[in-house]
Short mmCIF file of C-alpha atoms in Angstrom, two decimals:
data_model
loop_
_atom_site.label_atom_id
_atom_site.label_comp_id
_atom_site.label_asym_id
_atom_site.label_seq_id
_atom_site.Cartn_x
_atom_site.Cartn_y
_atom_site.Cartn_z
CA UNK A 1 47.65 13.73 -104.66
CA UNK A 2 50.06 10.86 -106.52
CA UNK A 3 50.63 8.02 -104.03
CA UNK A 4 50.15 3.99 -104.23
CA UNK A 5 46.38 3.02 -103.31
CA UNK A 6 45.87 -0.45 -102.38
CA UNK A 7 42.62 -1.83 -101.67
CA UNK A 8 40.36 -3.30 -99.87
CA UNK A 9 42.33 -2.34 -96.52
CA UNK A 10 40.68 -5.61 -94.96
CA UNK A 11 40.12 -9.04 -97.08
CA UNK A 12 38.95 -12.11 -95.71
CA UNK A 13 38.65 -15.40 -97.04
CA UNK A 14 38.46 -19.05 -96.66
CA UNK A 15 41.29 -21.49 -97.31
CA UNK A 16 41.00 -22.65 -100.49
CA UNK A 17 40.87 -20.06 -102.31
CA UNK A 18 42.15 -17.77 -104.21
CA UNK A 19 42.33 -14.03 -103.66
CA UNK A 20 43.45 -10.67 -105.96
CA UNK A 21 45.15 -7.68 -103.88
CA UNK A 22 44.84 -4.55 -105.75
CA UNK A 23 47.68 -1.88 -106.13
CA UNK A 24 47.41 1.10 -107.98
CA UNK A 25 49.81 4.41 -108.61
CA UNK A 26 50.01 7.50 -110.05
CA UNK A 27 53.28 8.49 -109.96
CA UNK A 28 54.69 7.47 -112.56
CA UNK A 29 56.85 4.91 -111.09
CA UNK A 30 58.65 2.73 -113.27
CA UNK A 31 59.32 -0.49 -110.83
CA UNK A 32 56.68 -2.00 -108.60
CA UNK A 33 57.21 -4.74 -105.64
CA UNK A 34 55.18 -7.02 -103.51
CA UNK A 35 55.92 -7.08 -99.89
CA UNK A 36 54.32 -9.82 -96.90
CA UNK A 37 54.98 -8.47 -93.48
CA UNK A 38 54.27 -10.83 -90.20
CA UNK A 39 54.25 -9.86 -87.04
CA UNK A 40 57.65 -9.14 -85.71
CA UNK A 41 59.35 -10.01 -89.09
CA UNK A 42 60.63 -7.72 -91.40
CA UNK A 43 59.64 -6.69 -94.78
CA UNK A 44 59.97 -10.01 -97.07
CA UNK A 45 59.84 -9.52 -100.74
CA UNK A 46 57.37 -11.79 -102.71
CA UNK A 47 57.71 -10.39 -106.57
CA UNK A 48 59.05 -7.22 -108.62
CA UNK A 49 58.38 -6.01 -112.05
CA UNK A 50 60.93 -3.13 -113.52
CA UNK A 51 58.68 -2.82 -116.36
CA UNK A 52 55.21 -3.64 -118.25
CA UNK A 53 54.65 -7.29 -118.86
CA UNK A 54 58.05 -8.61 -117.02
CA UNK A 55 58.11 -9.03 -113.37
CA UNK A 56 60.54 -11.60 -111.85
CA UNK A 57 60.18 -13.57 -107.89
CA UNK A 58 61.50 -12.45 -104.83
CA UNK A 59 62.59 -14.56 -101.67
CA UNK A 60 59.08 -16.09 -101.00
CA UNK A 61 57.25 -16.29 -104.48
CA UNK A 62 55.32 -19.37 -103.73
CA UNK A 63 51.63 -19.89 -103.83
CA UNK A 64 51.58 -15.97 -105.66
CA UNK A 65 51.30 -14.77 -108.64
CA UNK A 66 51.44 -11.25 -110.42
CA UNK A 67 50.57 -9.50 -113.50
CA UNK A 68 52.05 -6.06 -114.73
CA UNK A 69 49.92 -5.26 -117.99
CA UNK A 70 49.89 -1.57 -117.44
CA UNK A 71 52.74 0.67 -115.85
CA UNK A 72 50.14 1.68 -112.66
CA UNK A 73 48.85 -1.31 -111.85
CA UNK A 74 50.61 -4.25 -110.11
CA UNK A 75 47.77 -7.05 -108.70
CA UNK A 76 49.12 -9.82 -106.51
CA UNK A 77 46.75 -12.94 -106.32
CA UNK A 78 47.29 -15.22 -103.17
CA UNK A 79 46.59 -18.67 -104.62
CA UNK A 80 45.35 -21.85 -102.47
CA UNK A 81 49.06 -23.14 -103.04
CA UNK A 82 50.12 -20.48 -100.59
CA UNK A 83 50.19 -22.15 -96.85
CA UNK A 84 50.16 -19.32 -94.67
CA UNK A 85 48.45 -16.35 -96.49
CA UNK A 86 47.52 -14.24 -93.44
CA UNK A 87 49.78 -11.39 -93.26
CA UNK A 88 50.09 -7.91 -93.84
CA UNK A 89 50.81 -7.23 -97.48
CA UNK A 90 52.26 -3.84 -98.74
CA UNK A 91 52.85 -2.80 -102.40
CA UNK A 92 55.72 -0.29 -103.11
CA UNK A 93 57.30 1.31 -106.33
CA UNK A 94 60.09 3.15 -107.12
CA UNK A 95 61.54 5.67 -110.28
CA UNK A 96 64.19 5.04 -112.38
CA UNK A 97 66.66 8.33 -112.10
CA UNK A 98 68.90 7.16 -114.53
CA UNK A 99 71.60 6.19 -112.78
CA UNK A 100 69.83 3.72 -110.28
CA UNK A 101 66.25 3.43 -108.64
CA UNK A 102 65.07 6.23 -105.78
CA UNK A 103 63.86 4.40 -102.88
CA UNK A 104 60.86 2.71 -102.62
CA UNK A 105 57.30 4.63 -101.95
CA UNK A 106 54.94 2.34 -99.92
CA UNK A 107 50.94 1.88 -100.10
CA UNK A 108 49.24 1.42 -96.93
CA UNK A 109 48.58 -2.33 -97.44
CA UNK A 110 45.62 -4.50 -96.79
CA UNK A 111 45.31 -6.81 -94.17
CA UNK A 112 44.34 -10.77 -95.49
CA UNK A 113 43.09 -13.26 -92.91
CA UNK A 114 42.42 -16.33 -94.05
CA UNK A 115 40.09 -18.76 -92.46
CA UNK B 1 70.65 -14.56 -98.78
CA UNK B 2 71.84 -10.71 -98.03
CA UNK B 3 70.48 -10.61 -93.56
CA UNK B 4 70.40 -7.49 -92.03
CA UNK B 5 70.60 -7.49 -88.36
CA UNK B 6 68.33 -4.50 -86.42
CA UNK B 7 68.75 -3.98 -83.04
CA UNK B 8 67.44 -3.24 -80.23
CA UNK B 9 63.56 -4.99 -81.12
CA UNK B 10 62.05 -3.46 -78.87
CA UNK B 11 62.25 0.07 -76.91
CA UNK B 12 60.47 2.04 -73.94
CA UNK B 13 61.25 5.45 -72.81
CA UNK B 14 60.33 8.11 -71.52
CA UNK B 15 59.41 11.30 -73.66
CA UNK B 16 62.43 13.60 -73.80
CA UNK B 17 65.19 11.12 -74.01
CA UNK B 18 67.30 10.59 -76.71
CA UNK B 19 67.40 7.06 -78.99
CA UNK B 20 69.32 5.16 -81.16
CA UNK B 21 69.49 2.45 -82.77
CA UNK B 22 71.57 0.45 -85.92
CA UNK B 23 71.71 -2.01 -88.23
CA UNK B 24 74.59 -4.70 -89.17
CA UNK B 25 74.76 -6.62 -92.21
CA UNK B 26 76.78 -9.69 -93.26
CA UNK B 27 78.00 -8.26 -96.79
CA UNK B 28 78.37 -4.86 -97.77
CA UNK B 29 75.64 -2.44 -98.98
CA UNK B 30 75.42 1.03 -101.54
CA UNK B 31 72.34 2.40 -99.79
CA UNK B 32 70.95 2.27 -96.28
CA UNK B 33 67.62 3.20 -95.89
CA UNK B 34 65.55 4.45 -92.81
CA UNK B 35 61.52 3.83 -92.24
CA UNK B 36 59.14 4.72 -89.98
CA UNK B 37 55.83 2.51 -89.97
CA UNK B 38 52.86 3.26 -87.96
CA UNK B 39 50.38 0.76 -87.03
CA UNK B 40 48.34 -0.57 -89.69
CA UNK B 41 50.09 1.49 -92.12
CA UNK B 42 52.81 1.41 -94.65
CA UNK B 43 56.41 2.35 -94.13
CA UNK B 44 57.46 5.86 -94.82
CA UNK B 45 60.95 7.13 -95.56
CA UNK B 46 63.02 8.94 -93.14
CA UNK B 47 66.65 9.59 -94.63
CA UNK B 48 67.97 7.68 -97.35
CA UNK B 49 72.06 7.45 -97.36
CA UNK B 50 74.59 6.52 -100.37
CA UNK B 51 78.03 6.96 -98.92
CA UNK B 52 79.84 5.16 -96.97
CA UNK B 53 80.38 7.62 -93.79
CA UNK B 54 78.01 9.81 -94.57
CA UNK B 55 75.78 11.65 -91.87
CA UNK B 56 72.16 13.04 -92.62
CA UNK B 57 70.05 14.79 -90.40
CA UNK B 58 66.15 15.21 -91.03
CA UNK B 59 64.73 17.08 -88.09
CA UNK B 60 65.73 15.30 -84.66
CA UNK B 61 66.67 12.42 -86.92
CA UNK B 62 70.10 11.50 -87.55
CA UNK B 63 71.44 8.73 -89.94
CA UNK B 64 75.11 7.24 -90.53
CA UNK B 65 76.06 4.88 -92.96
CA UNK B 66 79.27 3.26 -91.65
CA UNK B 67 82.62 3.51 -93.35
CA UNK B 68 82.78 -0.42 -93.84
CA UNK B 69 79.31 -0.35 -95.52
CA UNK B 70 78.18 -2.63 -93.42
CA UNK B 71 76.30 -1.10 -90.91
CA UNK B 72 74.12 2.43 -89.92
CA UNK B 73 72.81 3.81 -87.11
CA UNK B 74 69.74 5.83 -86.68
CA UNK B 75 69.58 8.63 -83.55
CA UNK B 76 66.26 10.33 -82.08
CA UNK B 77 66.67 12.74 -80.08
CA UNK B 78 64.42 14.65 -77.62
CA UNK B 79 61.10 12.05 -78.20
CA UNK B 80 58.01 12.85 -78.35
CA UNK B 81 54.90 10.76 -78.00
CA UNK B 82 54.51 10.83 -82.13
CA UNK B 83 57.72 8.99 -82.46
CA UNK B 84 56.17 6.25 -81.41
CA UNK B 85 55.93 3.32 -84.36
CA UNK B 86 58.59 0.65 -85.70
CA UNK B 87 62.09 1.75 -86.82
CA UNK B 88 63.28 -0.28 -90.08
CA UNK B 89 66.47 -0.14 -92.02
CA UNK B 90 66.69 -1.67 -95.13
CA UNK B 91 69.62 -1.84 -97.41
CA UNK B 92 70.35 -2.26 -101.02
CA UNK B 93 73.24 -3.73 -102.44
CA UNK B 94 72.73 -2.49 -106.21
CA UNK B 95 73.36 -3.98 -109.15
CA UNK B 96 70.50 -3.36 -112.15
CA UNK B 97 67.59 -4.41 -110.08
CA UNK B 98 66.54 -2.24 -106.75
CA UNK B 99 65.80 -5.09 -104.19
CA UNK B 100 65.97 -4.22 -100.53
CA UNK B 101 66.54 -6.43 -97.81
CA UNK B 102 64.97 -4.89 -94.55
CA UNK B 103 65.77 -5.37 -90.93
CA UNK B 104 63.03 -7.10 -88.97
CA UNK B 105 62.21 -3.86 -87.29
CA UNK B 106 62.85 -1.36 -83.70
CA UNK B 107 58.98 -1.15 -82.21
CA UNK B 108 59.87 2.16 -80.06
CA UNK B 109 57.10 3.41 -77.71
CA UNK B 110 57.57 6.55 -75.94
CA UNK B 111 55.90 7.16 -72.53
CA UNK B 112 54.48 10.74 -72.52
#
């Protein structure tokens, strides 16, 4: 089955340091995004990468960074820098059609509580 | 920044009735986008629209994107118990990048 996996579901940590979500696809998707959901809020974009090795910051880039080496894999790493890393964080990605971007196909997300 | 306002937050009724509810933005959008997210889960896509006016139906869903681009609506009708989850709309205002901005969500629980 082609879909986003994103592990571990659950990731715990204590403040101070630094932690690597993993997100992983198989469909071929050309764009891949970084989402942080908090209770109540909506979806708030953190980074985006249209293609390998470029990626550029969403609304709340801070205290994360990203690497896009290979077209399926998109890693987010919550840094110390980040003040409030407990959330809900979802990876998505989406296919170029040609004439724009279908929309966006959503992991499951892990869950990061920091301590 | 783009805002998208999503109303109502929160919903209870009974199973049977119908729903609705919509989203209003401050600046004008290409694509309005409807997701369903179950707890602990991620968001799935219920009906994507790309015209201003246009109506879409997906089962007992219904989706409008308003003629001033601005807003959408989505409709339920006849709930059941599995319809229970949050409701976001998200829009897209295009351009060469694909960023959405998404409401902050309808939680809808349906009492069986």
């Amino acid at each position: 089955d082609g879909g986003i996996t994103q592990s571990p579901k659950y990731l715990f940590r204590k403040e101070g340091q630094n932690v690597t979500l993993s997100c992983e696809q198989n469909l071929n998707h050309d764009a891949m995004y970084w989402y942080r959901q908090d209770p109540g809020q909506g979806l708030r974009l953190i980074y985006y990468s249209q293609i390998v090795n470029d990626f550029q910051k969403g609304d709340i880039a801070e205290g994360y960074s990203v690497s896009r080496e290979k077209k399926e894999s998109f890693p987010l790493t919550v840094t110390s820098a980040q003040k409030n890393p407990t959330a809900f964080y979802l990876c998505a990605s989406s296919i170029y059609t040609g004439t724009g971007y279908s929309p966006l196909h959503f992991g499951n997300g892990t869950r990061l509580t920091v301590t | 920044g783009q805002q998208l306002n999503q109303s109502p937050q929160s919903m209870f009724i009974q199973e049977g009735e119908d729903v609705s509810m919509n989203c209003t933005s401050s600046s004008i959008f290409n694509t309005w986008l409807w997701y369903k997210q179950d707890p602990g889960e991620g968001p799935v896509l219920l009906i994507a629209l790309y015209k201003a006016g246009e109506l879409t139906s997906n089962g007992r869903l219904t989706a409008q994107f308003g003629i001033t681009r601005k807003d959408s609506f989505l409709n339920i009708s006849a709930s059941i118990p599995s319809d229970v989850g949050i409701y976001f709309c998200a829009g897209n205002s295009g351009g060469s990048n694909y960023k959405l901005t998404f409401g902050k969500g309808t939680l809808l629980t349906v009492n069986p």
